[in-house]
Amino acid sequence: MATMLKVNDINVFYGAIHAVKGVSFEVNEGEVVTLIGANGAGKTTILNTVAGLLHTRTGTIDFNNIHLGHFPAHKILPLGLALVPEGRQIFQQMTVEENLEMGAYTRPKNEISDSLEDIFNRFPRLKERRKQIAGTLSGGEQQMVAMGRAMMSKPKLLMLDEPSMGLAPILVDQIFDIIQELHAAGTTILLVEQNAQMALSVADRGYVLETGKIVATGTGHELLEDEAVKKAYLGG
Amino acid sequence: MTFLSHLITGLSLGSIYAIIALGYTMVYGIAKMLNFAHGDVIMVGAYVCFFAVTGFALPPLVGILLAIILCTILGVVIERLAYKPLRQAASLTVLITAIGVSYFLQNGAQILWSASPKSFPTNFFNIGESKGITLFDGGLTISYVAIVTILLCLVIMAALTFFTGKTKMGKAMRACSENKAASQLMGINVNSTISMTFAIGSALAAVAGVLMCSAYPTLMPTTGALPGIKAFTAAVFGGIGSIPGAFIGGILLGLIETFTKAYITTNLSDAVVFAVLIIVLLVKPAGLLGKYVPEKV
Ligand SMILES: Nc1ncnc2c1ncn2[C@@H]1O[C@H](COP(=O)(O)OP(=O)(O)OP(=O)(O)O)[C@@H](O)[C@H]1O
Ligand SMILES: [Mg+2]
């Protein structure tokens, strides 16, 4: 398995706040990898850094052997690395279809309509509402837009930051089904979740993050069985 | 008959405000800043056209094109040098900088072109010797400047609506104005989108400068200041950030100002305009077409 994403000893700061402290991890081609950890552990900071919205002070990030250095965020997506950000961040005042089109911003125009059909097949709900202003959708529908929008770029690696946040259990199941389908279709996935139980059960491997440091790692199964992890994140 | 004539004057003045207000509102929408130097770009555009035509004897159309090109460059350069370094700064800092740029342009114009007023040519839009169409046996004259101004304003409005609604670049602009981080995640270059917006706004300012000076020919370094403030008012009136809002705000402002001057008072026309603005904002805090969005913290 080739290493797709290699994060090596990164340190990320917000001014004086040292949010990510010497974190290293990797994601191999075809894997689902999850980062779990309590609120404020630094999960979002790590994903935003990989996506180029934040920059490391020290350490390196390589994606498919390209050294990301301090690439600006808009140059990251075309490499095949998409992020579904925390809190969805869809374009509230644009229509569903326009949101999806924005996801394909860097792709040639003639490929867009096929991809759009793919997304609509996966989320029939969005097809019915393609002309609706995205801000008026329900939370679950908005999450679908956020995921569909990221998928429109045909990423090699899809990073998802708490896709189940604020959703009813039935929608959470649906989101996880989609993650598994995408994985089956060959997309590599880096998943951040509060819902550690769900995340570890779909993940090949996981990393446990505590106050900016990785404190445990293993296969999804191993971490599910780990006493310390159980105690801290799985409610028993 | 005089009513009709005031109506046309009001519409054409309003069209000038609208064209300026469109630039204000687009820049505000994307950069979330009030570019107080926008009015002075109008003045620069008018001077460029003035010297091209009177100094270098170029045809008016070439003068207008030169004004558009130079103002576009000026707008982009202002953004790069003065505003871009302040992207993360407090909005008050940016506001003060914009006021500074405004004075910089006015003083620069004074040094380059002196403070003494120039008389802008008023014959650009004449057809032969005729300045306008005369109707009702001479009861009503509609100047060609007024006709061109109103038509051009409609064309610009339609073009911008098409641009932001249908084109890839225009949609990217809307995306950036809503959420810059998410736009970057889509692969949109936010900096070049902002530059693009300044370029469009400044090109429109150049057009407005030429139209305005063709109708009101006194050109001096402060010529852009008051129309700039009024266009800003128009943009707020219509709902800052909204393109149709700037259009409607501009037209209404022109009409209110003209009718106040004609039927109520000349001296207080500006005061009446602002009184109307205050009333509108009391009733609709986000302006006529604006959406009230609580400021994000
Ligand atoms: N913009 C910011 N400015 C200053 N500190 C920040 C900022 N964003 C995050 N932090 C701090 O960095 C740390 C890591 O935050 P981060 O958002 O990455 O956590 P997280 O693991 O994603 O948490 P959650 O599960 O709540 O989303 C926290 O201590 C947080 O307070
Ligand atoms: Mg987070």
Coordinates of C-alpha atoms and ligand atoms in Angstrom, one line a residue:
Chain A
M1 CA 0.0 0.0 0.0
A2 CA 1.4 3.3 -1.0
T3 CA 1.4 6.1 1.5
M4 CA -0.9 8.8 0.2
L5 CA -0.7 11.4 3.0
K6 CA 2.2 11.7 5.3
V7 CA 2.1 14.1 8.2
N8 CA 5.4 14.3 9.9
D9 CA 6.0 15.9 13.3
I10 CA 3.8 19.0 12.7
N11 CA 3.4 21.9 15.1
V12 CA 0.5 24.3 14.6
F13 CA -0.1 27.5 16.5
Y14 CA -2.9 30.0 16.8
G15 CA -0.8 33.0 17.9
A16 CA 0.6 31.8 21.2
I17 CA -1.7 28.8 21.5
H18 CA 0.1 25.6 20.6
A19 CA -2.8 23.6 19.3
V20 CA -1.0 20.7 17.5
K21 CA 2.2 19.4 19.1
G22 CA 4.4 17.2 17.1
V23 CA 1.8 15.1 15.4
S24 CA 2.7 12.5 12.9
F25 CA 0.4 10.1 11.1
E26 CA -0.2 8.7 7.7
V27 CA -3.0 7.6 5.4
N28 CA -2.3 4.8 2.9
E29 CA -4.1 4.5 -0.5
G30 CA -7.5 2.9 -0.1
E31 CA -7.7 3.2 3.6
V32 CA -10.3 4.7 5.9
V33 CA -8.4 6.4 8.8
T34 CA -10.0 8.1 11.7
L35 CA -8.7 10.7 14.1
I36 CA -10.7 10.7 17.4
G37 CA -10.3 12.8 20.4
A38 CA -12.2 15.0 22.9
N39 CA -13.3 18.6 22.2
G40 CA -10.3 20.9 21.6
A41 CA -7.9 18.0 21.0
G42 CA -6.8 19.6 17.7
K43 CA -8.6 17.4 15.2
T44 CA -10.1 20.3 13.2
T45 CA -6.8 22.1 13.3
I46 CA -5.0 19.2 11.8
L47 CA -7.5 18.8 8.9
N48 CA -7.5 22.5 8.2
T49 CA -3.7 22.5 8.1
V50 CA -3.6 19.6 5.7
A51 CA -6.2 21.5 3.5
G52 CA -3.9 24.6 3.6
L53 CA -6.2 26.9 5.5
L54 CA -3.7 26.9 8.4
H55 CA 0.0 26.5 8.1
T56 CA 2.5 24.5 10.2
R57 CA 5.3 26.2 12.1
T58 CA 7.5 23.2 11.9
G59 CA 7.1 19.7 10.4
T60 CA 6.1 18.5 6.9
I61 CA 3.1 17.3 5.1
D62 CA 3.4 15.3 1.9
F63 CA 0.6 14.2 -0.3
N64 CA 1.3 11.6 -3.0
N65 CA 5.0 12.6 -2.6
I66 CA 4.3 16.3 -3.2
H67 CA 5.6 18.4 -0.4
L68 CA 2.8 20.7 0.5
G69 CA 5.0 23.2 2.3
H70 CA 3.0 26.4 2.6
F71 CA 0.8 25.8 -0.4
P72 CA -2.2 28.2 -0.3
A73 CA -5.5 26.4 0.3
H74 CA -6.8 26.9 -3.3
K75 CA -3.8 24.9 -4.7
I76 CA -4.5 21.9 -2.5
L77 CA -7.8 20.8 -3.9
P78 CA -6.5 20.3 -7.5
L79 CA -4.0 17.8 -6.1
G80 CA -6.9 15.6 -5.2
L81 CA -7.4 16.5 -1.6
A82 CA -10.8 17.7 -0.5
L83 CA -12.1 18.6 2.9
V84 CA -15.7 18.6 4.1
P85 CA -15.2 21.2 6.8
E86 CA -16.5 21.3 10.3
G87 CA -19.9 22.9 10.4
R88 CA -20.4 22.1 6.7
Q89 CA -19.7 25.6 5.5
I90 CA -21.9 25.4 2.5
F91 CA -22.7 28.5 0.5
Q92 CA -26.0 29.4 2.2
Q93 CA -27.2 31.9 -0.3
M94 CA -26.5 29.8 -3.4
T95 CA -28.6 27.0 -4.7
V96 CA -27.9 23.4 -4.1
E97 CA -26.8 23.0 -7.7
E98 CA -24.5 26.0 -7.6
N99 CA -22.9 24.7 -4.4
L100 CA -22.2 21.4 -6.2
E101 CA -20.8 23.3 -9.2
M102 CA -18.5 25.2 -6.9
G103 CA -17.1 21.9 -5.8
A104 CA -16.0 21.2 -9.4
Y105 CA -14.6 24.7 -9.8
T106 CA -11.1 23.5 -10.8
R107 CA -12.4 20.8 -13.2
P108 CA -13.1 21.2 -17.0
K109 CA -16.6 22.3 -17.7
N110 CA -17.5 19.4 -19.9
E111 CA -17.0 16.9 -17.0
I112 CA -19.3 18.6 -14.6
S113 CA -22.7 17.5 -15.7
D114 CA -21.7 13.8 -15.4
S115 CA -20.4 14.3 -11.9
L116 CA -23.6 16.3 -11.1
E117 CA -25.7 13.3 -12.1
D118 CA -23.5 11.0 -10.0
I119 CA -24.1 13.1 -7.0
F120 CA -27.8 13.3 -7.7
N121 CA -28.0 9.5 -8.0
R122 CA -26.3 9.2 -4.6
F123 CA -28.5 11.9 -3.0
P124 CA -31.8 11.8 -4.8
R125 CA -33.0 14.3 -2.2
L126 CA -30.7 16.9 -3.5
K127 CA -31.9 16.4 -7.0
E128 CA -35.5 17.3 -6.0
R129 CA -34.1 20.4 -4.4
R130 CA -31.4 21.4 -6.9
K131 CA -32.8 24.9 -7.3
Q132 CA -33.5 25.5 -3.6
I133 CA -31.3 28.0 -1.7
A134 CA -29.0 25.9 0.3
G135 CA -29.4 27.9 3.5
T136 CA -33.1 26.8 3.7
L137 CA -32.3 23.0 3.7
S138 CA -32.5 20.9 6.8
G139 CA -29.3 20.1 8.6
G140 CA -29.1 16.6 7.1
E141 CA -29.6 17.9 3.6
Q142 CA -27.0 20.5 4.2
Q143 CA -24.5 17.8 5.2
M144 CA -25.4 16.0 2.0
V145 CA -24.6 19.2 0.0
A146 CA -21.3 19.6 1.8
M147 CA -20.3 16.0 1.1
G148 CA -21.6 16.2 -2.5
R149 CA -19.7 19.4 -3.1
A150 CA -16.5 17.8 -1.9
M151 CA -17.1 14.8 -4.1
M152 CA -17.6 17.0 -7.1
S153 CA -13.9 17.5 -7.2
K154 CA -13.3 13.7 -7.5
P155 CA -10.8 13.7 -4.7
K156 CA -8.3 11.0 -4.2
L157 CA -8.4 11.7 -0.5
L158 CA -11.6 12.9 1.1
M159 CA -11.3 14.4 4.6
L160 CA -14.4 14.7 6.6
D161 CA -14.6 16.8 9.8
E162 CA -17.5 15.5 12.0
P163 CA -19.9 14.7 9.3
S164 CA -22.4 13.4 11.8
M165 CA -22.5 16.5 14.0
G166 CA -26.0 17.5 15.0
L167 CA -27.7 14.8 12.9
A168 CA -30.4 12.4 14.0
P169 CA -29.3 8.7 14.4
I170 CA -30.9 7.6 11.2
L171 CA -29.1 10.3 9.3
V172 CA -25.8 9.4 11.0
D173 CA -26.3 5.9 9.7
Q174 CA -26.9 7.2 6.2
I175 CA -23.8 9.4 6.3
F176 CA -21.7 6.4 7.4
D177 CA -23.2 4.2 4.7
I178 CA -22.1 6.8 2.2
I179 CA -18.6 6.9 3.6
Q180 CA -18.4 3.2 3.2
E181 CA -19.7 3.3 -0.4
L182 CA -17.2 6.0 -1.3
H183 CA -14.5 3.9 0.2
A184 CA -15.7 0.8 -1.7
A185 CA -15.5 2.9 -4.9
G186 CA -11.9 3.6 -4.2
T187 CA -11.8 6.9 -2.4
T188 CA -9.3 7.1 0.5
I189 CA -10.8 8.7 3.6
L190 CA -9.6 10.6 6.6
L191 CA -12.4 10.9 9.1
V192 CA -12.6 13.0 12.2
E193 CA -15.5 12.1 14.5
Q194 CA -16.8 12.7 18.0
N195 CA -18.8 9.5 17.5
A196 CA -15.8 7.3 18.1
Q197 CA -17.8 4.1 18.2
M198 CA -19.1 4.6 14.6
A199 CA -15.8 6.0 13.3
L200 CA -13.7 3.1 14.6
S201 CA -16.1 0.5 13.3
V202 CA -15.7 1.8 9.8
A203 CA -12.0 2.6 10.0
D204 CA -9.1 0.5 9.0
R205 CA -6.9 2.4 11.4
G206 CA -7.3 5.1 13.9
Y207 CA -5.3 7.6 15.9
V208 CA -6.3 9.0 19.3
L209 CA -5.6 12.6 19.9
E210 CA -5.3 14.3 23.3
T211 CA -4.5 18.0 23.8
G212 CA -2.6 18.2 20.5
K213 CA -0.7 14.9 20.7
I214 CA -1.3 11.4 19.4
V215 CA -1.6 9.1 22.4
A216 CA -2.6 5.9 20.8
T217 CA -2.9 4.2 17.4
G218 CA -4.0 0.9 16.0
T219 CA -6.5 -0.8 13.8
G220 CA -10.1 0.3 14.2
H221 CA -10.8 -3.0 15.9
E222 CA -7.8 -2.8 18.3
L223 CA -8.8 0.7 19.4
L224 CA -12.4 -0.4 19.9
E225 CA -11.1 -3.1 22.3
D226 CA -8.6 -0.9 24.0
E227 CA -9.5 -0.3 27.7
A228 CA -8.2 3.3 27.9
V229 CA -10.0 4.2 24.7
K230 CA -13.1 2.5 25.8
K231 CA -13.1 4.4 29.0
A232 CA -12.3 7.8 27.5
Y233 CA -14.3 7.8 24.3
L234 CA -16.7 4.9 24.2
G235 CA -18.6 5.6 27.3
G236 CA -17.3 2.7 29.3
Chain B
M1 CA -43.9 68.9 -19.1
T2 CA -41.5 70.1 -16.4
F3 CA -42.4 67.1 -14.4
L4 CA -41.3 64.8 -17.2
S5 CA -38.2 66.8 -17.6
H6 CA -37.4 66.5 -13.9
L7 CA -38.2 62.8 -14.1
I8 CA -35.6 62.3 -16.8
T9 CA -33.0 64.4 -15.0
G10 CA -33.7 62.4 -11.9
L11 CA -33.4 59.1 -13.7
S12 CA -30.1 60.0 -15.3
L13 CA -28.6 61.4 -12.1
G14 CA -29.9 58.2 -10.4
S15 CA -28.3 56.1 -13.1
I16 CA -24.9 57.7 -12.4
Y17 CA -25.3 57.0 -8.7
A18 CA -26.4 53.5 -9.5
I19 CA -23.3 52.8 -11.6
I20 CA -21.0 54.1 -8.8
A21 CA -23.1 52.3 -6.1
L22 CA -22.7 49.0 -8.0
G23 CA -18.9 49.3 -7.5
Y24 CA -19.3 50.1 -3.9
T25 CA -21.6 47.3 -3.2
M26 CA -19.6 44.6 -5.1
V27 CA -16.4 45.6 -3.3
Y28 CA -18.3 45.6 0.0
G29 CA -19.8 42.2 -0.7
I30 CA -16.5 40.5 -1.3
A31 CA -14.0 42.5 0.8
K32 CA -16.5 43.5 3.5
M33 CA -15.0 47.0 3.5
L34 CA -16.2 50.4 2.5
N35 CA -13.9 51.6 -0.2
F36 CA -14.2 55.3 0.4
A37 CA -11.7 56.0 -2.3
H38 CA -14.2 54.7 -4.9
G39 CA -15.5 58.2 -5.5
D40 CA -12.1 59.5 -6.2
V41 CA -11.5 56.9 -8.8
I42 CA -14.4 58.5 -10.7
M43 CA -12.5 61.8 -10.6
V44 CA -9.3 60.2 -11.9
G45 CA -11.3 58.6 -14.7
A46 CA -12.8 61.9 -15.7
Y47 CA -9.4 63.6 -15.7
V48 CA -7.9 60.8 -17.8
C49 CA -10.7 61.2 -20.4
F50 CA -10.5 65.0 -20.2
F51 CA -6.7 65.1 -21.0
A52 CA -6.9 62.4 -23.6
V53 CA -9.6 64.3 -25.5
T54 CA -8.6 68.0 -24.9
G55 CA -4.8 67.5 -24.5
F56 CA -4.1 64.8 -27.0
A57 CA -7.0 65.4 -29.3
L58 CA -8.1 61.7 -29.1
P59 CA -11.6 60.8 -30.1
P60 CA -14.0 60.6 -27.1
L61 CA -14.4 56.9 -27.3
V62 CA -10.7 56.4 -27.0
G63 CA -10.6 58.8 -24.1
I64 CA -13.3 56.7 -22.4
L65 CA -11.5 53.5 -23.0
L66 CA -8.3 54.9 -21.7
A67 CA -10.1 56.1 -18.5
I68 CA -11.6 52.6 -18.1
I69 CA -8.2 50.9 -18.5
L70 CA -6.3 53.2 -16.2
C71 CA -9.0 53.2 -13.5
T72 CA -9.1 49.4 -13.6
I73 CA -5.4 49.3 -13.0
L74 CA -5.6 52.0 -10.4
G75 CA -8.3 50.0 -8.5
V76 CA -6.4 46.8 -8.5
V77 CA -3.2 48.6 -7.4
I78 CA -5.0 50.3 -4.6
E79 CA -6.3 47.0 -3.4
R80 CA -2.9 45.3 -3.6
L81 CA -1.0 48.1 -1.9
A82 CA -3.4 49.5 0.6
Y83 CA -6.0 47.0 1.5
K84 CA -4.5 43.5 0.9
P85 CA -2.0 43.9 3.7
L86 CA -4.9 44.6 6.0
R87 CA -7.0 41.5 5.2
Q88 CA -6.8 40.3 8.8
A89 CA -7.0 43.8 10.3
A90 CA -9.9 45.3 12.3
S91 CA -12.5 46.9 10.0
L92 CA -11.9 50.3 11.6
T93 CA -8.3 50.1 10.4
V94 CA -9.4 49.4 6.9
L95 CA -11.9 52.2 7.0
I96 CA -9.3 54.7 8.0
T97 CA -7.0 53.4 5.3
A98 CA -9.7 53.9 2.7
I99 CA -10.3 57.4 3.8
G100 CA -6.5 57.9 3.6
V101 CA -6.4 56.6 0.0
S102 CA -9.3 58.9 -0.8
Y103 CA -7.3 61.9 0.3
F104 CA -4.2 60.6 -1.3
L105 CA -6.0 60.5 -4.7
Q106 CA -7.5 64.0 -4.2
N107 CA -4.1 65.5 -3.2
G108 CA -2.4 63.6 -6.0
A109 CA -4.8 65.0 -8.5
Q110 CA -4.2 68.5 -7.1
I111 CA -0.5 68.1 -7.6
L112 CA -0.8 66.7 -11.0
W113 CA -3.6 68.7 -12.4
S114 CA -3.9 71.7 -10.0
A115 CA -7.0 72.6 -8.0
S116 CA -8.4 74.9 -10.5
P117 CA -11.6 73.5 -12.1
K118 CA -11.5 72.2 -15.6
S119 CA -14.4 72.4 -17.9
F120 CA -15.2 68.9 -19.1
P121 CA -16.4 68.7 -22.8
T122 CA -20.1 68.3 -23.0
N123 CA -20.3 67.3 -26.6
F124 CA -19.3 63.7 -26.4
F125 CA -22.8 62.4 -27.0
N126 CA -24.1 65.1 -29.4
I127 CA -25.3 63.9 -32.7
G128 CA -24.0 66.5 -35.2
E129 CA -24.9 69.8 -33.5
S130 CA -27.8 68.5 -31.6
K131 CA -27.5 68.0 -27.9
G132 CA -30.7 66.1 -27.5
I133 CA -34.2 65.2 -28.7
T134 CA -36.8 67.9 -28.6
L135 CA -40.4 66.8 -28.1
F136 CA -43.8 68.5 -27.8
D137 CA -42.8 71.5 -30.0
G138 CA -39.8 72.4 -27.8
G139 CA -41.7 71.7 -24.5
L140 CA -39.3 69.0 -23.5
T141 CA -35.7 68.3 -24.4
I142 CA -34.1 65.1 -23.5
S143 CA -30.3 65.3 -23.8
Y144 CA -28.4 62.4 -25.4
V145 CA -26.2 62.3 -22.3
A146 CA -29.3 61.5 -20.2
I147 CA -30.4 58.8 -22.7
V148 CA -27.0 57.2 -22.9
T149 CA -26.6 57.3 -19.1
I150 CA -29.9 55.6 -18.4
L151 CA -29.4 53.0 -21.1
L152 CA -25.9 52.3 -20.1
C153 CA -26.9 51.9 -16.5
L154 CA -29.5 49.3 -17.6
V155 CA -27.0 47.5 -19.7
I156 CA -24.5 47.4 -16.9
M157 CA -27.1 46.2 -14.5
A158 CA -28.1 43.4 -16.8
A159 CA -24.6 42.4 -17.5
L160 CA -23.7 42.2 -13.9
T161 CA -26.7 40.2 -13.1
F162 CA -25.8 37.8 -15.8
F163 CA -22.1 37.7 -14.7
T164 CA -22.8 37.0 -11.1
G165 CA -25.7 34.6 -11.8
K166 CA -24.5 32.6 -14.7
T167 CA -20.7 32.7 -15.2
K168 CA -18.2 30.6 -13.4
M169 CA -16.1 33.6 -12.3
G170 CA -19.3 35.5 -11.1
K171 CA -20.4 32.5 -9.1
A172 CA -16.9 32.2 -7.6
M173 CA -17.3 35.9 -6.7
R174 CA -20.5 35.2 -4.8
A175 CA -19.0 32.2 -3.1
C176 CA -16.1 34.3 -1.9
S177 CA -18.4 37.1 -0.7
E178 CA -20.2 34.5 1.4
N179 CA -17.4 32.3 2.8
K180 CA -13.8 32.8 1.9
A181 CA -12.4 29.7 3.7
A182 CA -15.0 27.4 2.0
S183 CA -14.2 29.1 -1.4
Q184 CA -10.5 28.3 -1.0
L185 CA -11.4 24.7 -0.3
M186 CA -13.2 24.7 -3.7
G187 CA -9.9 25.8 -5.3
I188 CA -11.0 29.4 -5.8
N189 CA -8.2 31.9 -5.6
V190 CA -9.7 34.4 -3.2
N191 CA -7.0 37.1 -3.8
S192 CA -7.5 37.2 -7.5
T193 CA -11.3 37.2 -7.1
I194 CA -11.0 40.2 -4.9
S195 CA -8.7 41.9 -7.5
M196 CA -11.2 41.1 -10.1
T197 CA -14.0 42.8 -8.1
F198 CA -11.9 45.9 -7.6
A199 CA -11.2 45.9 -11.3
I200 CA -14.9 45.7 -12.3
G201 CA -15.9 48.3 -9.7
S202 CA -13.2 50.7 -10.9
A203 CA -14.0 50.3 -14.5
L204 CA -17.6 51.2 -13.7
A205 CA -16.3 54.2 -11.8
A206 CA -14.5 55.4 -14.9
V207 CA -17.7 55.1 -16.9
A208 CA -19.6 57.0 -14.2
G209 CA -16.9 59.7 -14.1
V210 CA -17.2 60.4 -17.9
L211 CA -21.0 60.3 -17.8
M212 CA -21.3 62.5 -14.8
C213 CA -18.8 65.1 -16.1
S214 CA -20.6 65.2 -19.5
A215 CA -23.7 66.2 -17.7
Y216 CA -22.2 68.3 -14.9
P217 CA -18.9 69.6 -16.5
T218 CA -17.0 71.1 -13.6
L219 CA -14.0 68.8 -13.0
M220 CA -11.7 69.3 -10.0
P221 CA -9.9 67.0 -7.6
T222 CA -12.9 66.9 -5.2
T223 CA -15.4 66.2 -8.0
G224 CA -15.7 62.5 -7.0
A225 CA -16.1 63.0 -3.3
L226 CA -19.8 64.0 -2.9
P227 CA -21.1 61.6 -5.6
G228 CA -19.0 58.9 -4.0
I229 CA -20.7 59.5 -0.6
K230 CA -24.1 59.7 -2.3
A231 CA -23.5 56.5 -4.2
F232 CA -22.5 54.8 -0.9
T233 CA -25.7 56.1 0.6
A234 CA -27.6 54.6 -2.4
A235 CA -25.9 51.3 -1.8
V236 CA -26.8 51.3 1.8
F237 CA -30.3 52.4 0.9
G238 CA -30.8 49.5 -1.4
G239 CA -29.0 47.0 0.9
I240 CA -25.3 47.0 0.8
G241 CA -23.9 43.9 -0.9
S242 CA -26.9 43.6 -3.1
I243 CA -26.5 44.3 -6.8
P244 CA -30.2 45.0 -7.6
G245 CA -30.3 47.0 -4.3
A246 CA -27.5 49.3 -5.5
F247 CA -29.4 49.9 -8.7
I248 CA -32.7 50.7 -7.1
G249 CA -31.0 52.7 -4.4
G250 CA -29.1 54.8 -6.9
I251 CA -32.2 55.5 -9.0
L252 CA -34.3 56.4 -6.0
L253 CA -31.6 58.7 -4.7
G254 CA -31.4 60.5 -8.0
L255 CA -35.2 60.9 -8.2
I256 CA -35.5 62.1 -4.6
E257 CA -32.7 64.6 -5.0
T258 CA -34.0 66.0 -8.2
F259 CA -37.6 66.3 -7.1
T260 CA -36.6 67.8 -3.8
K261 CA -34.6 70.4 -5.7
A262 CA -37.4 71.1 -8.1
Y263 CA -40.4 71.2 -5.8
I264 CA -39.2 71.7 -2.3
T265 CA -35.9 73.2 -1.6
T266 CA -32.6 73.4 -3.4
N267 CA -30.5 74.2 -0.4
L268 CA -31.7 71.3 1.6
S269 CA -31.9 68.6 -1.1
D270 CA -28.9 66.7 0.4
A271 CA -30.4 66.9 3.8
V272 CA -33.7 65.5 2.5
V273 CA -31.9 62.6 0.8
F274 CA -30.2 61.6 4.0
A275 CA -33.4 62.0 6.0
V276 CA -35.0 59.5 3.7
L277 CA -32.1 57.2 4.1
I278 CA -32.4 57.4 7.9
I279 CA -36.1 56.6 7.7
V280 CA -35.6 53.7 5.4
L281 CA -32.9 52.3 7.7
L282 CA -35.1 52.7 10.7
V283 CA -37.8 50.6 9.1
K284 CA -35.5 48.2 7.2
P285 CA -32.1 48.1 8.9
A286 CA -30.5 46.1 6.1
G287 CA -31.8 48.5 3.3
L288 CA -34.5 47.9 0.8
L289 CA -33.3 44.6 -0.7
G290 CA -30.6 43.7 1.9
K291 CA -30.8 40.6 4.0
Y292 CA -30.2 41.3 7.6
V293 CA -27.1 39.2 8.6
P294 CA -25.9 39.6 12.1
E295 CA -22.2 40.4 12.0
K296 CA -20.1 37.3 12.6
V297 CA -17.8 37.5 15.5
Ligands
LIG1 N1 -9.1 30.3 15.7 C1 -8.6 29.9 16.9 N2 -7.9 30.8 17.7 C2 -7.3 30.4 18.8 N3 -7.4 29.1 19.3 C3 -8.0 28.2 18.5 C4 -8.7 28.6 17.3 N4 -9.3 27.5 16.8 C5 -9.0 26.5 17.7 N5 -8.3 26.9 18.7 C6 -7.8 26.1 19.9 O1 -7.0 25.0 19.4 C7 -7.3 23.9 20.1 C8 -7.7 22.8 19.1 O2 -9.0 23.1 18.5 P1 -9.7 22.3 17.4 O3 -10.8 23.1 16.8 O4 -8.7 21.8 16.4 O5 -10.2 21.1 18.2 P2 -11.1 19.8 17.8 O6 -10.4 18.6 18.2 O7 -11.6 19.9 16.4 O8 -12.4 20.0 18.8 P3 -14.0 19.7 18.5 O9 -14.2 18.3 18.7 O10 -14.6 20.5 19.6 O11 -14.3 20.2 17.1 C9 -8.4 24.2 21.1 O12 -7.7 24.4 22.3 C10 -8.9 25.5 20.6 O13 -9.4 26.3 21.7
MG2 MG -13.3 20.2 15.5

